[in-house]
PDB file of C-alpha atoms in Angstrom:
ATOM      1  CA  MET A 293       2.663  -1.283 -23.554  1.00 43.00           C
ATOM      2  CA  ALA A 294       3.367   1.764 -21.423  1.00 48.00           C
ATOM      3  CA  THR A 295       1.514   4.996 -20.753  1.00 47.00           C
ATOM      4  CA  SER A 296       2.767   7.860 -18.640  1.00 48.00           C
ATOM      5  CA  ALA A 297       0.970  10.902 -17.247  1.00 54.00           C
ATOM      6  CA  LYS A 298       1.495  13.704 -14.806  1.00 50.00           C
ATOM      7  CA  GLU A 299      -1.326  15.293 -12.889  1.00 52.00           C
ATOM      8  CA  THR A 300      -1.358  18.540 -10.890  1.00 43.00           C
ATOM      9  CA  ASN A 301      -2.367  18.573  -7.239  1.00 44.00           C
ATOM     10  CA  THR A 302      -4.195  21.812  -6.660  1.00 38.00           C
ATOM     11  CA  THR A 303      -4.437  21.330  -2.895  1.00 40.00           C
ATOM     12  CA  THR A 304      -2.724  24.173  -1.027  1.00 41.00           C
ATOM     13  CA  ILE A 305       0.097  22.860   1.133  1.00 41.00           C
ATOM     14  CA  SER A 306       0.762  25.042   4.164  1.00 70.00           C
ATOM     15  CA  ILE A 307       3.454  22.797   5.585  1.00 75.00           C
ATOM     16  CA  PRO A 308       7.004  23.297   4.200  1.00 77.00           C
ATOM     17  CA  GLN A 309       8.411  20.582   1.951  1.00 82.00           C
ATOM     18  CA  GLU A 310      11.315  20.028   4.360  1.00 81.00           C
ATOM     19  CA  ALA A 311       8.852  18.823   7.001  1.00 81.00           C
ATOM     20  CA  PHE A 312       7.334  16.304   4.553  1.00 84.00           C
ATOM     21  CA  ASP A 313      10.849  15.085   3.628  1.00 84.00           C
ATOM     22  CA  TRP A 314      11.870  14.751   7.274  1.00 84.00           C
ATOM     23  CA  TYR A 315       8.678  12.847   8.103  1.00 81.00           C
ATOM     24  CA  ASP A 316       9.433  10.454   5.273  1.00 79.00           C
ATOM     25  CA  GLU A 317      12.867   9.810   6.812  1.00 84.00           C
ATOM     26  CA  TYR A 318      11.231   9.327  10.220  1.00 82.00           C
ATOM     27  CA  ALA A 319       8.518   7.024   8.850  1.00 78.00           C
ATOM     28  CA  HIS A 320      11.101   4.855   7.154  1.00 76.00           C
ATOM     29  CA  GLY A 321      13.393   4.566  10.225  1.00 78.00           C
ATOM     30  CA  ASP A 322      16.207   6.761   8.943  1.00 81.00           C
ATOM     31  CA  ILE A 323      15.850   9.184  11.870  1.00 83.00           C
ATOM     32  CA  ASP A 324      14.222   8.803  15.272  1.00 84.00           C
ATOM     33  CA  ARG A 325      11.259  10.716  16.679  1.00 81.00           C
ATOM     34  CA  ARG A 326      13.441  13.055  18.705  1.00 83.00           C
ATOM     35  CA  THR A 327      15.482  14.018  15.638  1.00 87.00           C
ATOM     36  CA  PHE A 328      12.340  14.505  13.616  1.00 83.00           C
ATOM     37  CA  LEU A 329      10.808  16.852  16.193  1.00 78.00           C
ATOM     38  CA  SER A 330      14.133  18.628  16.638  1.00 81.00           C
ATOM     39  CA  ARG A 331      14.293  19.353  12.926  1.00 83.00           C
ATOM     40  CA  LEU A 332      10.717  20.607  12.944  1.00 79.00           C
ATOM     41  CA  ALA A 333      11.703  23.051  15.707  1.00 77.00           C
ATOM     42  CA  SER A 334      14.293  24.558  13.355  1.00 76.00           C
ATOM     43  CA  LEU A 335      11.575  25.699  10.974  1.00 72.00           C
ATOM     44  CA  SER A 336      10.321  29.226  11.212  1.00 60.00           C
ATOM     45  CA  VAL A 337       6.796  29.086   9.848  1.00 59.00           C
ATOM     46  CA  ALA A 338       4.255  31.754  10.694  1.00 51.00           C
ATOM     47  CA  GLY A 339       1.334  30.320  12.633  1.00 58.00           C
ATOM     48  CA  LEU A 340       2.700  26.754  12.684  1.00 62.00           C
ATOM     49  CA  SER A 341       4.261  25.387  15.833  1.00 68.00           C
ATOM     50  CA  VAL A 342       6.175  22.098  16.095  1.00 69.00           C
ATOM     51  CA  GLY A 343       3.151  20.524  17.736  1.00 68.00           C
ATOM     52  CA  VAL A 344       0.835  21.663  14.917  1.00 69.00           C
ATOM     53  CA  ILE A 345       3.133  20.429  12.137  1.00 72.00           C
ATOM     54  CA  GLY A 346       3.975  17.191  13.948  1.00 68.00           C
ATOM     55  CA  SER A 347       0.382  16.341  14.727  1.00 68.00           C
ATOM     56  CA  ALA A 348      -0.609  17.087  11.119  1.00 72.00           C
ATOM     57  CA  LEU A 349       1.996  14.689   9.739  1.00 74.00           C
ATOM     58  CA  ILE A 350       1.579  11.865  12.227  1.00 74.00           C
ATOM     59  CA  PRO A 351      -1.460   9.684  11.319  1.00 80.00           C
ATOM     60  CA  ASP A 352      -4.793  10.215  12.973  1.00 81.00           C
ATOM     61  CA  TYR A 353      -6.613   7.032  12.038  1.00 85.00           C
ATOM     62  CA  ALA A 354     -10.008   8.376  13.160  1.00 79.00           C
ATOM     63  CA  LYS A 355      -9.947  10.314   9.888  1.00 75.00           C
ATOM     64  CA  ALA A 356      -9.336   7.240   7.750  1.00 73.00           C
ATOM     65  CA  GLU A 357     -12.643   5.376   8.036  1.00 89.00           C
ATOM     66  CA  GLN A 358     -14.589   5.717   4.796  1.00 94.00           C
ATOM     67  CA  VAL A 359     -16.432   2.379   5.231  1.00 96.00           C
ATOM     68  CA  SER A 360     -17.652   1.306   8.658  1.00 94.00           C
ATOM     69  CA  PHE A 361     -16.722  -2.185   9.803  1.00 93.00           C
ATOM     70  CA  ASN A 362     -20.428  -2.477  10.695  1.00 93.00           C
ATOM     71  CA  ASP A 363     -21.598  -1.749   7.192  1.00 96.00           C
ATOM     72  CA  PRO A 364     -24.207  -4.442   6.279  1.00 96.00           C
ATOM     73  CA  ALA A 365     -22.872  -4.721   2.730  1.00 97.00           C
ATOM     74  CA  ILE A 366     -19.708  -6.431   3.949  1.00 98.00           C
ATOM     75  CA  LYS A 367     -18.567  -9.089   6.401  1.00 97.00           C
ATOM     76  CA  ALA A 368     -15.114  -8.803   8.005  1.00 98.00           C
ATOM     77  CA  THR A 369     -13.304 -11.554   9.868  1.00 98.00           C
ATOM     78  CA  TYR A 370      -9.775 -12.360  10.997  1.00 98.00           C
ATOM     79  CA  GLU A 371      -8.298 -15.384   9.307  1.00 98.00           C
ATOM     80  CA  GLU A 372      -5.136 -17.487   9.629  1.00 98.00           C
ATOM     81  CA  PHE A 373      -3.139 -19.043   6.775  1.00 98.00           C
ATOM     82  CA  PRO A 374      -0.142 -21.429   6.688  1.00 98.00           C
ATOM     83  CA  SER A 375       3.240 -19.951   5.838  1.00 98.00           C
ATOM     84  CA  PRO A 376       5.817 -22.748   5.949  1.00 98.00           C
ATOM     85  CA  LYS A 377       8.578 -20.665   4.338  1.00 98.00           C
ATOM     86  CA  GLY A 378       7.774 -17.575   6.370  1.00 98.00           C
ATOM     87  CA  HIS A 379       6.860 -17.404  10.038  1.00 98.00           C
ATOM     88  CA  GLY A 380       4.894 -20.673  10.049  1.00 98.00           C
ATOM     89  CA  THR A 381       1.483 -19.091  10.350  1.00 98.00           C
ATOM     90  CA  GLY A 382       0.143 -15.729   9.283  1.00 98.00           C
ATOM     91  CA  SER A 383      -3.107 -13.871   9.905  1.00 98.00           C
ATOM     92  CA  GLY A 384      -5.047 -11.089   8.359  1.00 98.00           C
ATOM     93  CA  TYR A 385      -8.303  -9.179   7.798  1.00 98.00           C
ATOM     94  CA  LEU A 386     -10.706 -10.776   5.308  1.00 98.00           C
ATOM     95  CA  VAL A 387     -13.618  -8.736   3.929  1.00 98.00           C
ATOM     96  CA  VAL A 388     -16.262 -10.348   1.791  1.00 98.00           C
ATOM     97  CA  PRO A 389     -19.292  -8.661   0.109  1.00 98.00           C
ATOM     98  CA  THR A 390     -22.453  -9.929   1.792  1.00 97.00           C
ATOM     99  CA  GLN A 391     -24.283  -9.865  -1.587  1.00 95.00           C
ATOM    100  CA  LEU A 392     -22.444 -13.092  -2.507  1.00 95.00           C
ATOM    101  CA  SER A 393     -24.644 -16.131  -2.018  1.00 93.00           C
ATOM    102  CA  GLU A 394     -23.241 -19.233  -0.326  1.00 88.00           C
ATOM    103  CA  LYS A 395     -22.054 -20.676  -3.666  1.00 91.00           C
ATOM    104  CA  GLU A 396     -21.006 -17.393  -5.391  1.00 96.00           C
ATOM    105  CA  THR A 397     -17.421 -16.255  -5.736  1.00 98.00           C
ATOM    106  CA  ALA A 398     -15.717 -12.918  -6.538  1.00 98.00           C
ATOM    107  CA  PRO A 399     -12.279 -11.775  -7.752  1.00 98.00           C
ATOM    108  CA  ALA A 400      -9.750 -11.390  -4.942  1.00 98.00           C
ATOM    109  CA  VAL A 401      -7.420  -8.531  -4.036  1.00 99.00           C
ATOM    110  CA  LEU A 402      -4.540  -8.810  -1.547  1.00 99.00           C
ATOM    111  CA  VAL A 403      -4.046  -5.525   0.327  1.00 99.00           C
ATOM    112  CA  VAL A 404      -0.541  -4.822   1.639  1.00 98.00           C
ATOM    113  CA  HIS A 405       0.142  -2.395   4.422  1.00 98.00           C
ATOM    114  CA  GLU A 406       3.033   0.057   4.936  1.00 97.00           C
ATOM    115  CA  ASN A 407       6.100  -0.600   7.108  1.00 95.00           C
ATOM    116  CA  ARG A 408       4.280  -0.641  10.390  1.00 94.00           C
ATOM    117  CA  GLY A 409       1.668  -3.396  10.338  1.00 97.00           C
ATOM    118  CA  LEU A 410      -2.049  -3.677   9.649  1.00 98.00           C
ATOM    119  CA  ASN A 411      -3.293  -0.266  10.760  1.00 96.00           C
ATOM    120  CA  PRO A 412      -6.891   1.069  10.542  1.00 96.00           C
ATOM    121  CA  TYR A 413      -6.229   2.865   7.262  1.00 96.00           C
ATOM    122  CA  ILE A 414      -5.286  -0.372   5.463  1.00 97.00           C
ATOM    123  CA  LYS A 415      -8.275  -2.229   6.949  1.00 98.00           C
ATOM    124  CA  ASP A 416     -10.479   0.527   5.544  1.00 97.00           C
ATOM    125  CA  VAL A 417      -8.889   0.093   2.112  1.00 98.00           C
ATOM    126  CA  ALA A 418      -9.846  -3.608   2.298  1.00 98.00           C
ATOM    127  CA  ARG A 419     -13.441  -2.632   3.156  1.00 98.00           C
ATOM    128  CA  ARG A 420     -13.554  -0.142   0.246  1.00 98.00           C
ATOM    129  CA  LEU A 421     -12.569  -2.961  -2.144  1.00 98.00           C
ATOM    130  CA  ALA A 422     -15.228  -5.283  -0.719  1.00 98.00           C
ATOM    131  CA  MET A 423     -17.790  -2.544  -1.250  1.00 98.00           C
ATOM    132  CA  GLU A 424     -16.798  -2.678  -4.947  1.00 98.00           C
ATOM    133  CA  GLY A 425     -17.472  -6.406  -5.132  1.00 98.00           C
ATOM    134  CA  PHE A 426     -14.047  -7.864  -4.468  1.00 98.00           C
ATOM    135  CA  VAL A 427     -12.989 -10.309  -1.754  1.00 98.00           C
ATOM    136  CA  ALA A 428     -10.186  -8.393  -0.007  1.00 98.00           C
ATOM    137  CA  PHE A 429      -7.598  -9.825   2.328  1.00 99.00           C
ATOM    138  CA  ALA A 430      -5.091  -7.668   4.275  1.00 98.00           C
ATOM    139  CA  PRO A 431      -2.425  -9.737   6.023  1.00 98.00           C
ATOM    140  CA  ASP A 432      -0.576  -8.408   9.057  1.00 98.00           C
ATOM    141  CA  ALA A 433       3.176  -8.827   8.843  1.00 98.00           C
ATOM    142  CA  LEU A 434       3.280  -8.307  12.614  1.00 98.00           C
ATOM    143  CA  SER A 435       1.084 -11.305  13.405  1.00 98.00           C
ATOM    144  CA  PRO A 436       4.118 -13.381  14.558  1.00 97.00           C
ATOM    145  CA  LEU A 437       4.584 -10.692  17.266  1.00 98.00           C
ATOM    146  CA  GLY A 438       0.921 -10.421  18.184  1.00 97.00           C
ATOM    147  CA  GLY A 439      -0.232  -8.061  15.431  1.00 97.00           C
ATOM    148  CA  TYR A 440      -0.360  -4.311  14.964  1.00 97.00           C
ATOM    149  CA  PRO A 441       0.158  -2.804  18.431  1.00 96.00           C
ATOM    150  CA  GLY A 442      -2.099   0.226  18.024  1.00 93.00           C
ATOM    151  CA  ASN A 443       0.556   2.830  17.362  1.00 90.00           C
ATOM    152  CA  ASP A 444       2.839   3.340  14.394  1.00 89.00           C
ATOM    153  CA  ASP A 445       6.114   3.922  16.250  1.00 87.00           C
ATOM    154  CA  GLU A 446       5.943   0.553  17.973  1.00 94.00           C
ATOM    155  CA  GLY A 447       4.607  -1.081  14.831  1.00 95.00           C
ATOM    156  CA  ARG A 448       7.473   0.252  12.769  1.00 92.00           C
ATOM    157  CA  ALA A 449      10.009  -1.053  15.278  1.00 93.00           C
ATOM    158  CA  MET A 450       8.310  -4.482  15.389  1.00 97.00           C
ATOM    159  CA  GLN A 451       8.261  -4.833  11.619  1.00 97.00           C
ATOM    160  CA  LYS A 452      11.908  -3.816  11.418  1.00 94.00           C
ATOM    161  CA  SER A 453      12.816  -6.523  13.923  1.00 97.00           C
ATOM    162  CA  LEU A 454      11.388  -9.266  11.712  1.00 98.00           C
ATOM    163  CA  ASP A 455      13.319 -11.148   9.058  1.00 98.00           C
ATOM    164  CA  ARG A 456      12.581  -9.375   5.713  1.00 97.00           C
ATOM    165  CA  GLU A 457      12.707 -12.569   3.653  1.00 98.00           C
ATOM    166  CA  LYS A 458      10.270 -14.322   5.983  1.00 98.00           C
ATOM    167  CA  ILE A 459       7.903 -11.362   5.764  1.00 98.00           C
ATOM    168  CA  GLU A 460       8.063 -11.627   1.955  1.00 98.00           C
ATOM    169  CA  GLN A 461       7.257 -15.329   2.126  1.00 98.00           C
ATOM    170  CA  ASP A 462       4.347 -14.669   4.420  1.00 98.00           C
ATOM    171  CA  PHE A 463       2.834 -12.444   1.718  1.00 98.00           C
ATOM    172  CA  VAL A 464       3.560 -15.115  -0.919  1.00 98.00           C
ATOM    173  CA  ALA A 465       1.719 -17.614   1.310  1.00 98.00           C
ATOM    174  CA  ALA A 466      -1.158 -15.189   1.810  1.00 98.00           C
ATOM    175  CA  ALA A 467      -1.525 -14.695  -1.918  1.00 98.00           C
ATOM    176  CA  ARG A 468      -1.640 -18.453  -2.490  1.00 98.00           C
ATOM    177  CA  TRP A 469      -4.144 -18.902   0.353  1.00 98.00           C
ATOM    178  CA  LEU A 470      -6.446 -16.179  -0.956  1.00 98.00           C
ATOM    179  CA  ASP A 471      -6.317 -17.587  -4.484  1.00 98.00           C
ATOM    180  CA  LYS A 472      -7.554 -20.921  -3.181  1.00 98.00           C
ATOM    181  CA  HIS A 473     -10.223 -19.513  -0.855  1.00 98.00           C
ATOM    182  CA  ASP A 474     -13.706 -20.861  -1.473  1.00 97.00           C
ATOM    183  CA  LYS A 475     -15.137 -17.365  -1.958  1.00 98.00           C
ATOM    184  CA  THR A 476     -12.693 -16.299  -4.647  1.00 98.00           C
ATOM    185  CA  THR A 477     -12.465 -16.840  -8.397  1.00 98.00           C
ATOM    186  CA  ASP A 478      -9.203 -17.746 -10.163  1.00 97.00           C
ATOM    187  CA  LYS A 479      -8.399 -14.037 -10.563  1.00 98.00           C
ATOM    188  CA  LEU A 480      -6.095 -12.362  -8.042  1.00 98.00           C
ATOM    189  CA  GLY A 481      -4.875  -8.793  -7.751  1.00 98.00           C
ATOM    190  CA  VAL A 482      -2.598  -7.028  -5.274  1.00 99.00           C
ATOM    191  CA  VAL A 483      -2.506  -3.438  -4.120  1.00 99.00           C
ATOM    192  CA  GLY A 484       0.041  -2.010  -1.666  1.00 98.00           C
ATOM    193  CA  PHE A 485       1.270   1.219  -0.224  1.00 98.00           C
ATOM    194  CA  CYS A 486       4.913   2.246   0.482  1.00 97.00           C
ATOM    195  CA  PHE A 487       6.364  -1.072   1.802  1.00 98.00           C
ATOM    196  CA  GLY A 488       3.185  -2.611   0.430  1.00 98.00           C
ATOM    197  CA  GLY A 489       4.017  -1.060  -2.928  1.00 98.00           C
ATOM    198  CA  TYR A 490       7.330  -2.884  -2.790  1.00 98.00           C
ATOM    199  CA  ILE A 491       5.536  -6.131  -1.909  1.00 98.00           C
ATOM    200  CA  SER A 492       3.160  -5.560  -4.827  1.00 98.00           C
ATOM    201  CA  ASN A 493       6.144  -5.322  -7.186  1.00 98.00           C
ATOM    202  CA  PHE A 494       7.795  -8.276  -5.421  1.00 98.00           C
ATOM    203  CA  LEU A 495       4.727 -10.496  -5.872  1.00 98.00           C
ATOM    204  CA  ALA A 496       4.316  -9.439  -9.503  1.00 98.00           C
ATOM    205  CA  ALA A 497       7.883 -10.684  -9.995  1.00 98.00           C
ATOM    206  CA  SER A 498       7.809 -13.763  -7.734  1.00 98.00           C
ATOM    207  CA  LEU A 499       4.328 -15.041  -8.751  1.00 98.00           C
ATOM    208  CA  PRO A 500       3.966 -13.800 -12.369  1.00 97.00           C
ATOM    209  CA  THR A 501       1.468 -16.563 -13.272  1.00 97.00           C
ATOM    210  CA  LEU A 502      -0.611 -16.143 -10.105  1.00 98.00           C
ATOM    211  CA  ILE A 503      -0.910 -12.342  -9.882  1.00 98.00           C
ATOM    212  CA  ASP A 504      -3.272 -11.097 -12.566  1.00 98.00           C
ATOM    213  CA  ALA A 505      -2.957  -7.385 -11.753  1.00 98.00           C
ATOM    214  CA  ALA A 506      -0.625  -5.462  -9.440  1.00 98.00           C
ATOM    215  CA  VAL A 507      -1.025  -1.851  -8.245  1.00 99.00           C
ATOM    216  CA  PRO A 508       1.969  -0.473  -6.328  1.00 98.00           C
ATOM    217  CA  PHE A 509       1.419   2.910  -4.739  1.00 98.00           C
ATOM    218  CA  TYR A 510       4.831   4.651  -4.358  1.00 98.00           C
ATOM    219  CA  GLY A 511       6.704   1.369  -4.063  1.00 98.00           C
ATOM    220  CA  THR A 512      10.224   0.371  -4.943  1.00 98.00           C
ATOM    221  CA  PRO A 513      10.853  -2.564  -7.308  1.00 98.00           C
ATOM    222  CA  ALA A 514      11.791  -6.118  -6.493  1.00 98.00           C
ATOM    223  CA  SER A 515      15.456  -7.127  -6.511  1.00 97.00           C
ATOM    224  CA  GLU A 516      17.253  -7.068  -9.839  1.00 95.00           C
ATOM    225  CA  GLY A 517      17.296 -10.835 -10.064  1.00 93.00           C
ATOM    226  CA  LEU A 518      13.504 -10.981  -9.878  1.00 97.00           C
ATOM    227  CA  GLN A 519      12.574  -8.008 -12.028  1.00 97.00           C
ATOM    228  CA  GLU A 520      13.162  -9.842 -15.273  1.00 94.00           C
ATOM    229  CA  GLN A 521      10.201 -12.136 -14.440  1.00 97.00           C
ATOM    230  CA  VAL A 522       7.663  -9.262 -14.333  1.00 97.00           C
ATOM    231  CA  LYS A 523       5.147  -9.448 -17.163  1.00 96.00           C
ATOM    232  CA  GLY A 524       2.296  -7.353 -15.696  1.00 96.00           C
ATOM    233  CA  PRO A 525      -0.152  -5.988 -15.988  1.00 98.00           C
ATOM    234  CA  LEU A 526       0.919  -3.279 -13.522  1.00 98.00           C
ATOM    235  CA  LEU A 527      -0.572   0.097 -12.600  1.00 98.00           C
ATOM    236  CA  LEU A 528       2.029   2.175 -10.797  1.00 98.00           C
ATOM    237  CA  HIS A 529       1.269   5.320  -8.851  1.00 98.00           C
ATOM    238  CA  PHE A 530       4.011   7.829  -7.940  1.00 98.00           C
ATOM    239  CA  ALA A 531       4.085  11.150  -6.038  1.00 98.00           C
ATOM    240  CA  GLU A 532       6.123  13.911  -7.615  1.00 97.00           C
ATOM    241  CA  ASN A 533       7.650  14.941  -4.255  1.00 96.00           C
ATOM    242  CA  ASP A 534       9.007  11.475  -3.453  1.00 96.00           C
ATOM    243  CA  LYS A 535      12.687  11.529  -4.434  1.00 94.00           C
ATOM    244  CA  ARG A 536      13.564   8.260  -2.653  1.00 94.00           C
ATOM    245  CA  VAL A 537      11.030   6.053  -4.500  1.00 97.00           C
ATOM    246  CA  ASN A 538      11.121   7.962  -7.772  1.00 98.00           C
ATOM    247  CA  ALA A 539      14.879   7.465  -8.078  1.00 98.00           C
ATOM    248  CA  THR A 540      14.247   3.723  -8.569  1.00 98.00           C
ATOM    249  CA  TRP A 541      11.741   4.132 -11.404  1.00 98.00           C
ATOM    250  CA  PRO A 542      13.877   4.894 -14.481  1.00 98.00           C
ATOM    251  CA  GLU A 543      15.845   1.645 -14.235  1.00 98.00           C
ATOM    252  CA  TYR A 544      12.765  -0.348 -13.320  1.00 98.00           C
ATOM    253  CA  GLU A 545      10.927   1.014 -16.325  1.00 98.00           C
ATOM    254  CA  LYS A 546      13.807  -0.019 -18.570  1.00 98.00           C
ATOM    255  CA  VAL A 547      13.411  -3.592 -17.286  1.00 97.00           C
ATOM    256  CA  LEU A 548       9.623  -3.529 -17.824  1.00 98.00           C
ATOM    257  CA  LYS A 549      10.121  -2.316 -21.389  1.00 97.00           C
ATOM    258  CA  ALA A 550      12.783  -5.006 -22.041  1.00 97.00           C
ATOM    259  CA  ASN A 551      10.320  -7.593 -20.660  1.00 96.00           C
ATOM    260  CA  LYS A 552       7.588  -6.194 -22.919  1.00 97.00           C
ATOM    261  CA  ALA A 553       5.508  -6.016 -19.732  1.00 97.00           C
ATOM    262  CA  THR A 554       2.112  -4.411 -19.737  1.00 98.00           C
ATOM    263  CA  TYR A 555       2.141  -1.394 -17.438  1.00 98.00           C
ATOM    264  CA  GLN A 556       0.793   2.103 -16.838  1.00 98.00           C
ATOM    265  CA  ALA A 557       2.631   4.671 -14.695  1.00 98.00           C
ATOM    266  CA  HIS A 558       1.165   7.890 -13.300  1.00 98.00           C
ATOM    267  CA  VAL A 559       3.002  10.673 -11.514  1.00 98.00           C
ATOM    268  CA  TYR A 560       0.778  12.965  -9.420  1.00 98.00           C
ATOM    269  CA  GLY A 561       2.114  16.555  -9.548  1.00 97.00           C
ATOM    270  CA  LYS A 562       3.132  18.132  -6.236  1.00 94.00           C
ATOM    271  CA  ALA A 563       1.814  15.108  -4.300  1.00 96.00           C
ATOM    272  CA  GLN A 564       3.740  13.661  -1.364  1.00 95.00           C
ATOM    273  CA  HIS A 565       4.725  10.080  -0.621  1.00 95.00           C
ATOM    274  CA  GLY A 566       1.689   8.565   1.099  1.00 95.00           C
ATOM    275  CA  PHE A 567      -0.793  10.825  -0.691  1.00 96.00           C
ATOM    276  CA  HIS A 568      -3.474   8.111  -0.656  1.00 97.00           C
ATOM    277  CA  ASN A 569      -3.420   7.775   3.132  1.00 95.00           C
ATOM    278  CA  ASP A 570      -6.214   9.972   4.385  1.00 93.00           C
ATOM    279  CA  SER A 571      -5.073  10.044   8.006  1.00 89.00           C
ATOM    280  CA  THR A 572      -2.281  12.608   7.614  1.00 84.00           C
ATOM    281  CA  SER A 573      -1.677  15.985   5.944  1.00 83.00           C
ATOM    282  CA  ARG A 574       0.243  14.190   3.196  1.00 87.00           C
ATOM    283  CA  TYR A 575      -3.192  13.164   1.947  1.00 92.00           C
ATOM    284  CA  SER A 576      -4.148  14.760  -1.379  1.00 94.00           C
ATOM    285  CA  PRO A 577      -7.882  14.162  -1.827  1.00 95.00           C
ATOM    286  CA  LYS A 578      -8.061  14.796  -5.588  1.00 97.00           C
ATOM    287  CA  ASP A 579      -5.005  12.705  -6.342  1.00 98.00           C
ATOM    288  CA  ALA A 580      -6.086   9.935  -4.016  1.00 98.00           C
ATOM    289  CA  GLU A 581      -9.519   9.762  -5.578  1.00 98.00           C
ATOM    290  CA  LEU A 582      -8.131   9.772  -9.142  1.00 98.00           C
ATOM    291  CA  ALA A 583      -5.592   7.105  -8.326  1.00 98.00           C
ATOM    292  CA  TRP A 584      -8.257   5.041  -6.566  1.00 98.00           C
ATOM    293  CA  GLN A 585     -10.720   5.207  -9.464  1.00 98.00           C
ATOM    294  CA  ARG A 586      -7.950   4.183 -11.823  1.00 98.00           C
ATOM    295  CA  THR A 587      -7.096   1.314  -9.489  1.00 98.00           C
ATOM    296  CA  LEU A 588     -10.723   0.099  -9.418  1.00 98.00           C
ATOM    297  CA  ALA A 589     -11.040   0.347 -13.184  1.00 98.00           C
ATOM    298  CA  PHE A 590      -7.794  -1.552 -13.605  1.00 98.00           C
ATOM    299  CA  PHE A 591      -8.887  -4.380 -11.284  1.00 98.00           C
ATOM    300  CA  LYS A 592     -12.319  -4.580 -12.946  1.00 98.00           C
ATOM    301  CA  GLN A 593     -10.600  -4.812 -16.344  1.00 98.00           C
ATOM    302  CA  HIS A 594      -8.096  -7.474 -15.431  1.00 98.00           C
ATOM    303  CA  LEU A 595      -9.862  -9.508 -12.743  1.00 98.00           C
ATOM    304  CA  SER A 596     -13.296  -9.850 -14.305  1.00 91.00           C
TER     305      SER A 596
END
């Protein structure tokens, strides 16, 4: 069963669309920082310098904390898990609601970062889920190299240097580990952003009997050979101004329909790729909140 909707982002965008498009190329490694800044310099925008535009687009993670790591309602720890088909061992950020008694369990949600490692925004997403009663685990694909380095440029280069298939297997291993954790029930969801959106689609295809609900935010689908295994349920979020990801959706939707998969897809009008990430000017508060409330309702429906 499929539903489709398009929402309008009423947030006024003062940065030209070209700058958002160039940042997307830069963030995904298609151009380097120098080229990105050089292109920004070519824009003639009243009142906006290269520095102003660049600093607005590049993440400021101090803005991203909605739930303090010291909040008494949650307990966060760093945990390791075995990954024999990946990099041998992986690690990540586990957040558990403190309201759970010693013997109580809760549904689990795997949280998957973008293409630059486990940054503060993704950790905060895990904490937000724990505040809603889920056991959340956010693995760091960069753990074989020592973990997220503290800046996105270096993190992006580090992730690009790793074997893609081994990274995928690390997330498969993380999902299996979380499913067996003594604080989780037998219900497992996954939510991911950008690269993490791809991993969410990949896990829905690779582990169709293990993943009970998948929520890709602006993510591309798994490989064609895996797509036919997807049964859902899936909740897919897309940004209207995201040509790269959106170009993959029509064919993927055909496969989901052929599979008779359960899915919902939402396109957020005028929103940019990365609109949920509240650390940059791509952030669209109304769209992010609407998508997040839909995500929580979806998980509560399918993981209860």
